[in-house]
Short mmCIF file of C-alpha atoms in Angstrom, two decimals:
data_model
loop_
_atom_site.label_atom_id
_atom_site.label_comp_id
_atom_site.label_asym_id
_atom_site.label_seq_id
_atom_site.Cartn_x
_atom_site.Cartn_y
_atom_site.Cartn_z
CA MET A 1 0.00 0.00 0.00
CA ALA A 2 1.48 3.36 -1.02
CA LEU A 3 1.75 6.27 1.40
CA SER A 4 -1.11 8.70 0.90
CA LYS A 5 0.91 11.80 1.75
CA HIS A 6 4.39 13.07 2.41
CA VAL A 7 5.37 13.59 6.04
CA ASN A 8 7.41 16.72 6.71
CA PRO A 9 9.96 15.83 9.43
CA SER A 10 10.54 19.47 10.47
CA ARG A 11 6.82 20.10 10.95
CA LEU A 12 6.48 16.73 12.68
CA LEU A 13 9.13 17.67 15.23
CA GLN A 14 7.73 21.16 15.67
CA ASP A 15 4.28 19.80 16.48
CA SER A 16 5.79 17.27 18.89
CA HIS A 17 7.52 19.79 21.17
CA ASP A 18 6.16 20.49 24.64
CA LYS A 19 3.54 23.26 24.45
CA HIS A 20 2.86 25.99 26.96
CA PRO A 21 -0.81 26.34 27.96
CA HIS A 22 -1.22 29.66 26.13
CA GLN A 23 0.10 28.09 22.90
CA ARG A 24 -2.51 25.36 22.65
CA GLY A 25 -4.89 25.64 19.77
CA ARG A 26 -2.59 27.94 17.81
CA ASN A 27 -1.17 27.05 14.44
CA LYS A 28 1.57 29.68 14.49
CA VAL A 29 4.72 28.56 12.66
CA ILE A 30 7.79 29.04 14.86
CA SER A 31 11.28 29.62 13.39
CA ALA A 32 13.35 26.46 13.37
CA GLU A 33 15.64 26.29 16.41
CA THR A 34 17.45 23.66 18.41
CA ASN A 35 17.48 23.02 22.13
CA HIS A 36 20.56 21.36 23.58
CA SER A 37 21.30 19.79 26.93
CA TYR A 38 24.45 21.89 27.13
CA GLY A 39 22.30 25.00 26.77
CA ALA A 40 20.69 24.33 30.15
CA ARG A 41 24.09 23.85 31.78
CA TYR A 42 25.44 27.13 30.44
CA GLY A 43 22.18 29.04 30.74
CA THR A 44 21.77 29.64 27.02
CA ASN A 45 18.64 30.10 24.95
CA PRO A 46 17.66 27.75 22.10
CA ILE A 47 19.95 28.21 19.08
CA PRO A 48 18.30 29.22 15.77
CA LYS A 49 19.18 26.97 12.84
CA TYR A 50 18.68 29.30 9.92
CA HIS A 51 19.25 32.85 11.16
CA LEU A 52 21.73 34.65 13.41
CA ALA A 53 20.76 34.66 17.09
CA SER A 54 20.39 38.04 18.77
CA LYS A 55 22.71 36.85 21.51
CA GLY A 56 25.55 34.36 21.27
CA VAL A 57 26.22 31.35 23.49
CA ASP A 58 29.09 30.36 25.73
CA ALA A 59 32.16 29.21 23.74
CA ASP A 60 32.25 25.85 25.53
CA ALA A 61 28.57 25.24 24.75
CA ALA A 62 29.05 26.26 21.10
CA TYR A 63 32.00 23.88 20.78
CA GLN A 64 30.17 20.94 22.33
CA VAL A 65 27.04 21.49 20.24
CA ILE A 66 28.99 21.56 16.97
CA HIS A 67 31.34 18.76 18.05
CA ASP A 68 28.44 16.41 18.75
CA GLU A 69 26.61 17.26 15.53
CA LEU A 70 29.76 16.55 13.48
CA SER A 71 30.01 13.10 15.05
CA LEU A 72 27.38 12.11 12.47
CA ASP A 73 30.07 12.43 9.77
CA GLY A 74 31.82 9.32 8.53
CA SER A 75 35.32 8.42 9.67
CA PRO A 76 38.03 9.98 7.45
CA VAL A 77 40.16 6.84 7.86
CA LEU A 78 37.37 4.64 6.50
CA ASN A 79 36.53 7.03 3.65
CA LEU A 80 38.01 5.02 0.80
CA ALA A 81 36.31 7.17 -1.83
CA SER A 82 38.58 10.15 -1.26
CA PHE A 83 42.13 10.83 -2.43
CA VAL A 84 42.50 13.50 0.27
CA HIS A 85 45.08 12.82 2.98
CA THR A 86 43.71 12.77 6.53
CA TRP A 87 46.68 12.40 8.90
CA MET A 88 49.85 14.31 9.74
CA PRO A 89 52.29 14.02 12.66
CA PRO A 90 51.53 16.07 15.82
CA GLN A 91 54.44 18.39 15.01
CA ALA A 92 52.73 19.35 11.75
CA ASP A 93 49.45 19.91 13.61
CA LYS A 94 51.32 22.24 15.97
CA LEU A 95 52.90 24.19 13.11
CA MET A 96 49.54 24.66 11.40
CA LEU A 97 47.91 25.85 14.62
CA GLU A 98 50.73 28.32 15.25
CA ASN A 99 50.40 29.78 11.74
CA MET A 100 46.67 29.52 11.20
CA SER A 101 46.20 33.31 11.21
CA LYS A 102 48.79 34.05 8.52
CA ASN A 103 47.72 35.17 5.04
CA LEU A 104 50.02 33.75 2.37
CA ILE A 105 49.47 36.68 -0.01
CA ASP A 106 50.94 39.22 2.42
CA CYS A 107 54.59 38.79 1.47
CA ASP A 108 55.75 41.99 3.17
CA GLU A 109 54.28 41.01 6.55
CA TYR A 110 55.26 37.33 6.35
CA PRO A 111 58.53 37.14 4.35
CA ALA A 112 59.69 33.90 6.01
CA THR A 113 56.45 32.18 5.00
CA GLN A 114 56.89 33.40 1.43
CA ALA A 115 60.42 31.97 1.44
CA LEU A 116 59.04 28.54 2.33
CA HIS A 117 56.52 28.88 -0.50
CA THR A 118 59.32 29.61 -2.97
CA ARG A 119 61.34 26.65 -1.71
CA CYS A 120 58.38 24.33 -2.26
CA ILE A 121 58.13 25.47 -5.88
CA SER A 122 61.85 24.83 -6.41
CA ILE A 123 61.61 21.38 -4.81
CA LEU A 124 58.70 20.40 -7.07
CA ALA A 125 60.43 21.80 -10.18
CA ASP A 126 63.53 19.79 -9.37
CA MET A 127 61.48 16.65 -8.58
CA TRP A 128 59.73 16.96 -11.96
CA HIS A 129 63.00 17.54 -13.84
CA ALA A 130 62.46 21.13 -14.98
CA PRO A 131 65.36 22.22 -17.23
CA SER A 132 66.39 24.62 -14.48
CA ALA A 133 64.73 24.75 -11.08
CA LYS A 134 65.74 28.42 -10.89
CA GLN A 135 63.96 29.30 -14.13
CA ALA A 136 60.80 27.33 -13.40
CA ILE A 137 57.92 29.33 -11.99
CA GLY A 138 54.84 28.31 -10.05
CA THR A 139 52.46 29.01 -7.23
CA ALA A 140 50.53 27.37 -4.46
CA THR A 141 46.79 27.01 -4.99
CA THR A 142 43.86 25.85 -2.91
CA GLY A 143 43.99 22.52 -4.73
CA SER A 144 44.39 20.96 -8.15
CA SER A 145 41.14 22.49 -9.41
CA GLU A 146 42.54 26.02 -9.22
CA ALA A 147 45.90 24.82 -10.52
CA ILE A 148 44.28 23.25 -13.59
CA GLN A 149 42.44 26.50 -14.40
CA LEU A 150 45.77 28.35 -14.32
CA GLY A 151 47.52 25.80 -16.52
CA GLY A 152 44.68 25.94 -19.03
CA LEU A 153 44.55 29.73 -19.00
CA ALA A 154 48.27 29.97 -19.74
CA MET A 155 47.87 27.70 -22.79
CA LYS A 156 44.86 29.70 -23.99
CA LYS A 157 46.69 33.04 -23.68
CA ILE A 158 49.72 31.76 -25.58
CA TRP A 159 47.47 30.38 -28.33
CA GLN A 160 45.69 33.77 -28.57
CA GLU A 161 49.00 35.64 -28.84
CA LYS A 162 50.16 33.36 -31.66
CA ARG A 163 46.87 33.74 -33.54
CA LYS A 164 46.98 37.52 -33.24
CA ALA A 165 50.60 37.63 -34.39
CA ALA A 166 49.61 35.60 -37.46
CA GLY A 167 46.68 37.93 -38.17
CA LYS A 168 44.11 35.19 -37.48
CA SER A 169 40.88 35.33 -35.50
CA ILE A 170 40.76 34.10 -31.92
CA HIS A 171 36.96 33.89 -32.03
CA GLU A 172 36.07 31.91 -35.15
CA PRO A 173 36.00 29.00 -34.71
CA GLY A 174 37.60 29.63 -31.33
CA PRO A 175 39.95 27.62 -29.11
CA ASN A 176 39.54 23.98 -28.15
CA ILE A 177 41.20 21.68 -25.62
CA ILE A 178 41.38 17.89 -25.70
CA MET A 179 41.12 15.46 -22.78
CA GLY A 180 39.94 11.94 -22.08
CA ALA A 181 36.30 11.40 -21.16
CA ASN A 182 37.63 10.09 -17.85
CA ALA A 183 38.79 13.61 -16.93
CA GLN A 184 37.95 14.87 -13.46
CA VAL A 185 35.30 17.60 -13.42
CA ALA A 186 37.89 20.35 -12.75
CA LEU A 187 39.29 19.89 -16.25
CA GLU A 188 35.86 20.28 -17.84
CA LYS A 189 35.22 23.29 -15.58
CA PHE A 190 38.16 25.07 -17.17
CA ALA A 191 36.69 24.62 -20.63
CA ARG A 192 33.22 25.76 -19.60
CA TYR A 193 34.24 28.67 -17.37
CA PHE A 194 36.83 30.09 -19.77
CA GLU A 195 34.95 29.49 -23.03
CA VAL A 196 37.11 26.83 -24.61
CA GLU A 197 35.54 24.02 -26.62
CA CYS A 198 35.97 20.77 -24.70
CA ARG A 199 36.75 17.80 -26.93
CA LEU A 200 36.33 14.59 -24.96
CA VAL A 201 37.98 11.41 -26.22
CA PRO A 202 35.77 8.37 -25.41
CA ILE A 203 37.44 5.68 -23.32
CA SER A 204 37.47 1.95 -24.02
CA VAL A 205 38.70 -1.30 -22.53
CA GLU A 206 41.46 -1.32 -25.15
CA SER A 207 42.64 2.14 -24.01
CA ASP A 208 42.73 0.94 -20.37
CA TYR A 209 39.75 3.15 -19.47
CA ARG A 210 41.75 6.34 -20.18
CA LEU A 211 42.81 8.71 -22.96
CA ASP A 212 43.63 7.00 -26.27
CA PRO A 213 46.41 9.13 -27.85
CA LYS A 214 45.61 8.02 -31.40
CA LYS A 215 41.95 8.96 -31.03
CA ALA A 216 42.99 12.24 -29.41
CA MET A 217 45.08 13.09 -32.47
CA GLU A 218 41.95 12.83 -34.63
CA MET A 219 40.60 15.86 -32.75
CA VAL A 220 43.72 18.05 -32.94
CA ASP A 221 43.75 21.11 -35.22
CA GLU A 222 45.31 24.57 -35.39
CA ASN A 223 42.85 25.85 -32.77
CA THR A 224 43.85 23.27 -30.16
CA ILE A 225 45.40 25.21 -27.27
CA GLY A 226 46.72 22.05 -25.63
CA ILE A 227 45.97 18.61 -24.29
CA PHE A 228 45.23 17.70 -20.69
CA VAL A 229 46.93 14.38 -19.95
CA ILE A 230 46.08 12.81 -16.61
CA LEU A 231 48.70 11.07 -14.50
CA GLY A 232 46.28 8.95 -12.56
CA SER A 233 42.67 8.59 -13.70
CA THR A 234 40.11 9.29 -10.99
CA TYR A 235 38.11 6.27 -12.11
CA THR A 236 40.66 3.47 -12.22
CA GLY A 237 44.03 4.97 -11.27
CA HIS A 238 45.58 4.32 -14.70
CA TYR A 239 48.33 6.69 -15.81
CA GLU A 240 47.66 8.19 -19.20
CA PRO A 241 50.54 7.73 -21.70
CA VAL A 242 52.20 11.15 -21.63
CA LYS A 243 55.23 10.01 -23.64
CA GLU A 244 53.13 8.43 -26.38
CA MET A 245 50.94 11.54 -26.60
CA SER A 246 54.04 13.73 -26.80
CA ASP A 247 55.60 11.63 -29.57
CA LEU A 248 52.42 11.81 -31.67
CA LEU A 249 52.28 15.59 -31.23
CA ASP A 250 55.95 15.81 -32.30
CA GLU A 251 54.99 14.06 -35.55
CA TYR A 252 51.99 16.38 -35.98
CA GLU A 253 54.16 19.48 -35.52
CA ALA A 254 56.70 18.18 -38.02
CA ARG A 255 53.88 17.82 -40.61
CA THR A 256 51.89 21.01 -39.88
CA GLY A 257 54.13 23.41 -37.97
CA HIS A 258 51.56 23.71 -35.18
CA PHE A 259 52.92 23.38 -31.66
CA VAL A 260 50.39 21.78 -29.28
CA PRO A 261 51.52 21.75 -25.64
CA ILE A 262 50.69 19.27 -22.89
CA HIS A 263 49.55 20.11 -19.39
CA VAL A 264 49.88 17.14 -17.06
CA ASP A 265 47.17 16.83 -14.45
CA GLY A 266 49.23 15.11 -11.78
CA ALA A 267 46.74 15.75 -9.00
CA SER A 268 47.68 12.39 -7.49
CA GLY A 269 50.31 10.82 -9.72
CA ALA A 270 52.81 13.68 -9.59
CA PHE A 271 53.45 12.74 -5.95
CA ILE A 272 53.51 8.97 -6.64
CA ALA A 273 55.40 8.48 -9.93
CA PRO A 274 58.64 10.26 -8.89
CA PHE A 275 59.00 7.86 -5.96
CA ALA A 276 57.32 4.60 -7.01
CA THR A 277 58.24 4.63 -10.73
CA PRO A 278 61.13 7.12 -11.18
CA LYS A 279 62.00 5.78 -14.65
CA LEU A 280 58.57 6.60 -16.07
CA GLU A 281 58.70 9.40 -18.67
CA TRP A 282 55.91 11.89 -18.02
CA ASP A 283 57.29 15.18 -16.64
CA PHE A 284 59.42 18.14 -17.80
CA LYS A 285 61.94 15.72 -19.31
CA LEU A 286 59.51 15.83 -22.24
CA PRO A 287 59.88 19.30 -23.84
CA ARG A 288 56.20 19.31 -24.85
CA VAL A 289 55.09 19.24 -21.20
CA VAL A 290 54.80 22.94 -20.36
CA SER A 291 53.04 22.76 -16.98
CA ILE A 292 52.16 20.30 -14.24
CA ASN A 293 49.72 20.52 -11.35
CA THR A 294 49.39 18.42 -8.24
CA SER A 295 47.51 18.28 -4.95
CA GLY A 296 49.66 18.57 -1.86
CA HIS A 297 46.69 17.37 0.13
CA LYS A 298 46.52 14.05 -1.70
CA PHE A 299 49.68 11.99 -2.01
CA GLY A 300 51.68 15.07 -1.03
CA LEU A 301 50.53 13.90 2.43
CA SER A 302 49.36 17.32 3.67
CA TYR A 303 46.00 18.35 5.05
CA VAL A 304 43.36 19.61 2.64
CA GLY A 305 43.78 23.10 1.22
CA VAL A 306 46.99 23.06 -0.84
CA GLY A 307 47.71 22.43 -4.50
CA TRP A 308 50.54 23.42 -6.82
CA VAL A 309 51.09 24.39 -10.45
CA VAL A 310 54.56 24.69 -11.96
CA TRP A 311 55.57 25.88 -15.45
CA ARG A 312 58.79 24.59 -16.97
CA ASP A 313 59.99 28.22 -17.44
CA LYS A 314 58.72 31.79 -17.44
CA ALA A 315 58.15 31.73 -21.21
CA HIS A 316 55.11 29.48 -20.71
CA LEU A 317 53.42 31.76 -18.15
CA PRO A 318 52.08 34.79 -20.09
CA LYS A 319 52.60 38.21 -18.54
CA ASP A 320 48.87 38.88 -18.89
CA LEU A 321 48.27 36.42 -16.05
CA ILE A 322 50.75 38.09 -13.68
CA PHE A 323 49.53 41.03 -11.59
CA GLU A 324 51.91 43.50 -9.97
CA LEU A 325 50.68 44.68 -6.58
CA HIS A 326 51.83 47.76 -4.67
CA TYR A 327 49.40 48.21 -1.80
CA LEU A 328 50.59 45.66 0.77
CA GLY A 329 53.82 47.46 1.64
CA SER A 330 56.07 46.27 -1.17
CA VAL A 331 55.96 45.26 -4.83
CA GLU A 332 54.44 41.79 -5.08
CA TYR A 333 53.31 39.54 -7.91
CA SER A 334 50.21 37.38 -8.05
CA PHE A 335 49.10 34.87 -10.69
CA SER A 336 46.50 32.79 -8.85
CA LEU A 337 42.72 32.88 -9.07
CA ASN A 338 42.35 33.35 -5.33
CA PHE A 339 44.01 36.20 -3.48
CA SER A 340 43.93 35.82 0.29
CA ARG A 341 44.54 32.25 1.41
CA PRO A 342 45.82 30.52 4.56
CA ALA A 343 49.57 30.01 4.79
CA ALA A 344 49.32 27.03 7.15
CA PRO A 345 48.80 24.37 4.41
CA ILE A 346 51.91 25.58 2.56
CA ILE A 347 53.91 25.39 5.79
CA ALA A 348 52.58 21.85 6.31
CA GLN A 349 53.74 20.90 2.80
CA TYR A 350 57.24 22.22 3.49
CA PHE A 351 57.25 20.29 6.77
CA ASN A 352 56.65 17.09 4.77
CA PHE A 353 59.43 17.90 2.33
CA ILE A 354 62.08 18.30 5.03
CA HIS A 355 60.63 15.63 7.36
CA LEU A 356 60.17 12.84 4.80
CA GLY A 357 62.71 13.59 2.11
CA PHE A 358 62.90 11.40 -0.98
CA GLU A 359 63.27 8.14 0.93
CA GLY A 360 60.31 8.95 3.20
CA TYR A 361 57.98 9.69 0.30
CA ARG A 362 59.26 6.62 -1.53
CA SER A 363 58.63 4.42 1.48
CA VAL A 364 55.03 5.65 1.80
CA ALA A 365 54.38 5.29 -1.95
CA LEU A 366 55.74 1.73 -2.09
CA SER A 367 53.72 0.78 1.00
CA ASP A 368 50.55 2.20 -0.58
CA MET A 369 51.23 0.28 -3.78
CA LYS A 370 51.92 -2.94 -1.87
CA ASN A 371 48.63 -2.70 0.03
CA ALA A 372 46.73 -1.83 -3.15
CA ARG A 373 48.19 -4.89 -4.89
CA LEU A 374 47.23 -7.03 -1.90
CA LEU A 375 43.63 -5.84 -2.09
CA SER A 376 43.54 -6.29 -5.87
CA ARG A 377 44.76 -9.89 -5.74
CA ALA A 378 42.46 -10.83 -2.86
CA LEU A 379 39.38 -9.51 -4.68
CA GLU A 380 40.35 -11.13 -7.97
CA ASN A 381 41.16 -14.47 -6.34
CA SER A 382 37.75 -14.54 -4.66
CA GLY A 383 36.11 -15.16 -8.02
CA TYR A 384 33.36 -12.70 -7.07
CA TYR A 385 35.08 -9.68 -8.58
CA ALA A 386 36.98 -8.59 -11.66
CA VAL A 387 39.63 -5.91 -11.05
CA LEU A 388 39.86 -3.20 -13.71
CA SER A 389 42.93 -1.43 -12.33
CA ASP A 390 46.27 -2.95 -13.37
CA ILE A 391 48.85 -2.11 -10.71
CA HIS A 392 48.93 -5.72 -9.48
CA ARG A 393 49.66 -7.11 -12.94
CA LYS A 394 53.19 -7.78 -14.12
CA ILE A 395 54.33 -5.90 -17.18
CA GLU A 396 54.44 -7.85 -20.42
CA THR A 397 58.00 -8.79 -21.27
CA THR A 398 57.49 -9.58 -24.94
CA VAL A 399 59.66 -7.67 -27.40
CA GLY A 400 57.96 -4.52 -28.58
CA SER A 401 55.43 -4.49 -25.76
CA VAL A 402 54.35 -0.92 -25.03
CA LYS A 403 53.70 -1.69 -21.40
CA GLY A 404 57.00 -3.49 -21.07
CA ALA A 405 58.81 -0.46 -22.47
CA ARG A 406 57.38 1.70 -19.72
CA GLY A 407 58.06 -0.71 -16.89
CA TYR A 408 59.84 -0.30 -13.63
CA VAL A 409 61.42 -2.88 -11.35
CA ASN A 410 60.28 -2.75 -7.75
CA GLN A 411 63.62 -3.08 -6.00
CA LYS A 412 62.01 -4.65 -2.94
CA ASN A 413 60.77 -7.77 -4.71
CA LEU A 414 62.32 -7.49 -8.19
CA GLN A 415 58.91 -7.97 -9.82
CA ARG A 416 57.65 -5.72 -12.57
CA TYR A 417 54.23 -4.11 -12.27
CA ILE A 418 52.22 -1.76 -14.47
CA PRO A 419 52.62 1.82 -13.14
CA GLY A 420 49.57 3.56 -11.71
CA LEU A 421 48.01 5.03 -8.60
CA PRO A 422 47.37 2.91 -5.49
CA VAL A 423 43.73 2.66 -6.55
CA VAL A 424 41.67 -0.53 -6.83
CA ALA A 425 38.71 -0.41 -9.23
CA PHE A 426 36.58 -3.56 -9.34
CA ARG A 427 33.17 -4.93 -10.32
CA PHE A 428 31.20 -8.16 -10.11
CA SER A 429 32.89 -10.83 -12.23
CA ASP A 430 31.01 -12.06 -15.30
CA ASP A 431 30.64 -15.50 -13.71
CA PHE A 432 29.21 -14.05 -10.50
CA GLN A 433 26.77 -11.83 -12.40
CA GLU A 434 25.62 -14.77 -14.49
CA LYS A 435 24.88 -16.82 -11.36
CA HIS A 436 23.19 -13.91 -9.54
CA PRO A 437 21.56 -11.67 -12.16
CA ASP A 438 19.21 -10.06 -9.60
CA LEU A 439 21.96 -8.68 -7.41
CA GLN A 440 22.77 -5.00 -7.81
CA GLN A 441 26.37 -3.95 -7.29
CA LYS A 442 25.33 -0.73 -5.58
CA TRP A 443 24.06 -2.83 -2.65
CA ILE A 444 27.71 -3.59 -1.83
CA GLN A 445 28.31 0.13 -1.30
CA THR A 446 25.27 0.37 0.99
CA LEU A 447 26.16 -2.71 3.02
CA LEU A 448 29.78 -1.63 3.44
CA ARG A 449 28.58 1.79 4.59
CA ALA A 450 26.60 0.04 7.32
CA LYS A 451 29.93 -1.31 8.53
CA GLY A 452 31.57 2.12 8.41
CA TRP A 453 33.38 1.82 5.06
CA ILE A 454 32.77 4.43 2.37
CA VAL A 455 33.37 2.67 -0.96
CA PRO A 456 31.72 4.39 -3.95
CA ASN A 457 29.90 2.57 -6.73
CA TYR A 458 29.54 4.55 -9.95
CA GLU A 459 29.50 4.37 -13.74
CA LEU A 460 32.62 4.63 -15.85
CA ALA A 461 33.21 7.61 -18.15
CA PRO A 462 31.45 8.11 -21.54
CA GLY A 463 32.24 5.22 -23.81
CA LEU A 464 31.80 2.69 -21.01
CA GLU A 465 29.08 4.42 -19.00
CA LYS A 466 27.07 1.19 -18.74
CA VAL A 467 29.82 -0.39 -16.63
CA GLU A 468 29.58 0.18 -12.87
CA ILE A 469 32.64 -0.07 -10.66
CA LEU A 470 33.48 0.02 -6.98
CA ARG A 471 36.68 1.91 -6.14
CA VAL A 472 39.07 1.99 -3.21
CA VAL A 473 41.81 4.61 -2.81
CA VAL A 474 44.65 3.18 -0.72
CA ARG A 475 46.15 6.04 1.24
CA GLU A 476 48.85 5.98 3.94
CA SER A 477 46.20 5.46 6.64
CA MET A 478 44.85 2.36 4.83
CA THR A 479 47.17 -0.09 6.55
CA GLU A 480 47.47 -3.82 5.88
CA VAL A 481 45.39 -4.48 9.01
CA LEU A 482 42.54 -2.41 7.56
CA ILE A 483 42.96 -4.08 4.16
CA ASP A 484 42.53 -7.41 5.97
CA GLN A 485 39.29 -6.22 7.58
CA LEU A 486 38.00 -4.64 4.37
CA VAL A 487 38.48 -7.85 2.39
CA ALA A 488 36.72 -9.85 5.11
CA ASP A 489 33.78 -7.40 5.09
CA ILE A 490 33.50 -7.31 1.29
CA ILE A 491 33.47 -11.11 1.10
CA GLU A 492 30.94 -11.35 3.94
CA VAL A 493 28.42 -8.93 2.44
CA THR A 494 28.88 -10.43 -1.04
CA GLU A 495 28.25 -13.97 0.18
CA ASN A 496 25.28 -12.85 2.27
CA LEU A 497 23.73 -11.26 -0.80
CA ALA A 498 24.38 -14.33 -2.89
CA SER A 499 23.08 -16.78 -0.28
CA LYS A 500 19.42 -16.09 -1.03
CA SER A 501 17.53 -16.77 -4.20
CA SER A 502 15.60 -13.49 -4.13
CA SER A 503 17.08 -10.01 -4.35
CA ALA A 504 14.42 -8.76 -1.89
CA HIS A 505 16.49 -10.05 1.01
CA GLY A 506 19.10 -7.31 0.45
CA LEU A 507 17.67 -4.95 3.04
CA ASN A 508 17.47 -7.73 5.61
CA ILE A 509 21.24 -8.05 5.47
CA LEU A 510 21.55 -4.46 6.70
CA GLY A 511 20.33 -5.71 10.05
CA VAL A 512 23.39 -7.89 10.47
CA ALA A 513 25.88 -5.69 8.63
CA GLN A 514 28.05 -4.80 11.58
CA HIS A 515 31.69 -5.28 12.38
CA LYS A 516 32.25 -8.71 13.88
CA GLY A 517 35.98 -8.74 13.22
CA ASN A 518 37.66 -11.16 10.88
CA VAL A 519 36.28 -14.66 11.23
CA HIS A 520 39.74 -16.25 11.24
CA GLU A 521 40.86 -13.90 14.01
CA ASN A 522 37.74 -14.53 16.07
CA ALA A 523 38.73 -18.17 16.22
CA HIS A 524 41.70 -17.30 18.40
CA GLY A 525 40.73 -17.81 22.06
CA ARG A 526 37.05 -18.06 21.22
CA LEU A 527 34.71 -20.08 23.46
CA GLU A 528 32.38 -22.44 21.67
CA VAL A 529 28.75 -23.24 22.49
CA GLY A 530 28.51 -25.39 25.63
CA GLU A 531 31.81 -24.27 27.13
CA GLY A 532 30.11 -21.87 29.55
CA SER A 533 27.71 -22.47 32.42
CA VAL A 534 24.01 -22.85 31.66
CA SER A 535 22.09 -19.58 31.80
CA SER A 536 20.04 -19.05 34.96
CA GLY A 537 17.63 -16.73 33.16
CA THR A 538 19.09 -13.51 34.54
CA TYR A 539 21.81 -11.24 33.25
CA ALA A 540 23.61 -11.10 36.60
CA LYS A 541 23.89 -13.02 39.83
CA THR A 542 21.91 -11.79 42.80
CA CYS A 543 23.83 -9.98 45.49
#
């Protein structure tokens, strides 16, 4: 039987509050407000939800009220959907707290902070093999989204200058930019916000769910301002072939005379590849790569709020994008979309650089990759799932193999694996789907959420949009112990779903979807039925 009407929870709660005698019989709508137990302790009035109270509340009460409400959020450690880093050492926490009030843009007031910012740019330029770390130029951003806009804008401005110099129109037919259909939304935002035609290259299984360079070349013309190549697809973690794309553009330039630059979106991979696969060709070693962005708050291992964009040299950052400022006490230069921004995240990034060094970052990256391979193999060996990501697969060693040519030997175990992010993308195997056609993969996401895990289930990019995948990002906090528990929980909920003949039992499983610990660990020291005394019918002995 269908519900005859919609129940409004807010009105339901309002009508259920205690009423004073003089309020009875009235239908007056009262502004939404909340009453808290802490309010009584501190002598505060109810707190309005949707407008500013005439009088504030005690700081302790305000803290406790907000603290308790935020406890409804999920656990950052168990949020396997996000690439964002969630832990730093206490010393970094202390540094951020000490510098929370500093504004990065105020160079005259905070020259030491600006010096750390400049050092970070030099470190990244050197790490990405810029021709000269002194000539490279870059800036901190609030994240990769802002950094991508800046990289795209620089390519657009340079294209406009060349068109004007050649006496050609910059409006008809106008600029275009090429990227894989698997591009993160920030890349498409650039095209839409800054009026550049976005040419999306459909993905396929043959292209490893990422940009196909040959298909991309079919879209290139004299109005192409550049190509976004992604070092680490958000969907499956695959690195896009920067070197192959660069070689094809070299051939195109030799035929046509048109120079088409590459901006590498290294939001995640630019902090993984230098340490896990240092022989991979993707960065400023390739002359066609003019700019690179990354997120310090992803595999840069800093808290959220810091990204970076670096140009190989000043020639690739047009002067039109650089503003000279005189009103903060000295001459300063700005080429970011945002102006004021907190300095603390930049200081946290520099802390990581000097605290971890190359070996520290390498150790974390290799550990992440090891745990991601462990999860990949476990899921694949279950028979229930097919793994779409390839980081656990050995590189082909046949002569002429493209993958083999781009390989890297893991010095810890001397085995060769396909480079990529520590990301595990998986789906129901064909065999499992054939046996259980009524089961919906999205139920796995729901059942895992009931256990605390946040594992997204979503469609692949255009070209394969009918394929749904589950995805796990293995960050530093995703230890082998948690991988062990995650595998146990995935297998448990999968087998529970498959154990019934009807799909209608799916919701019933939610009632038992709770952490019981790994079954094989529970066996240690566990008492079996009959090993305790017979129940007397009470929960405790009488005094």
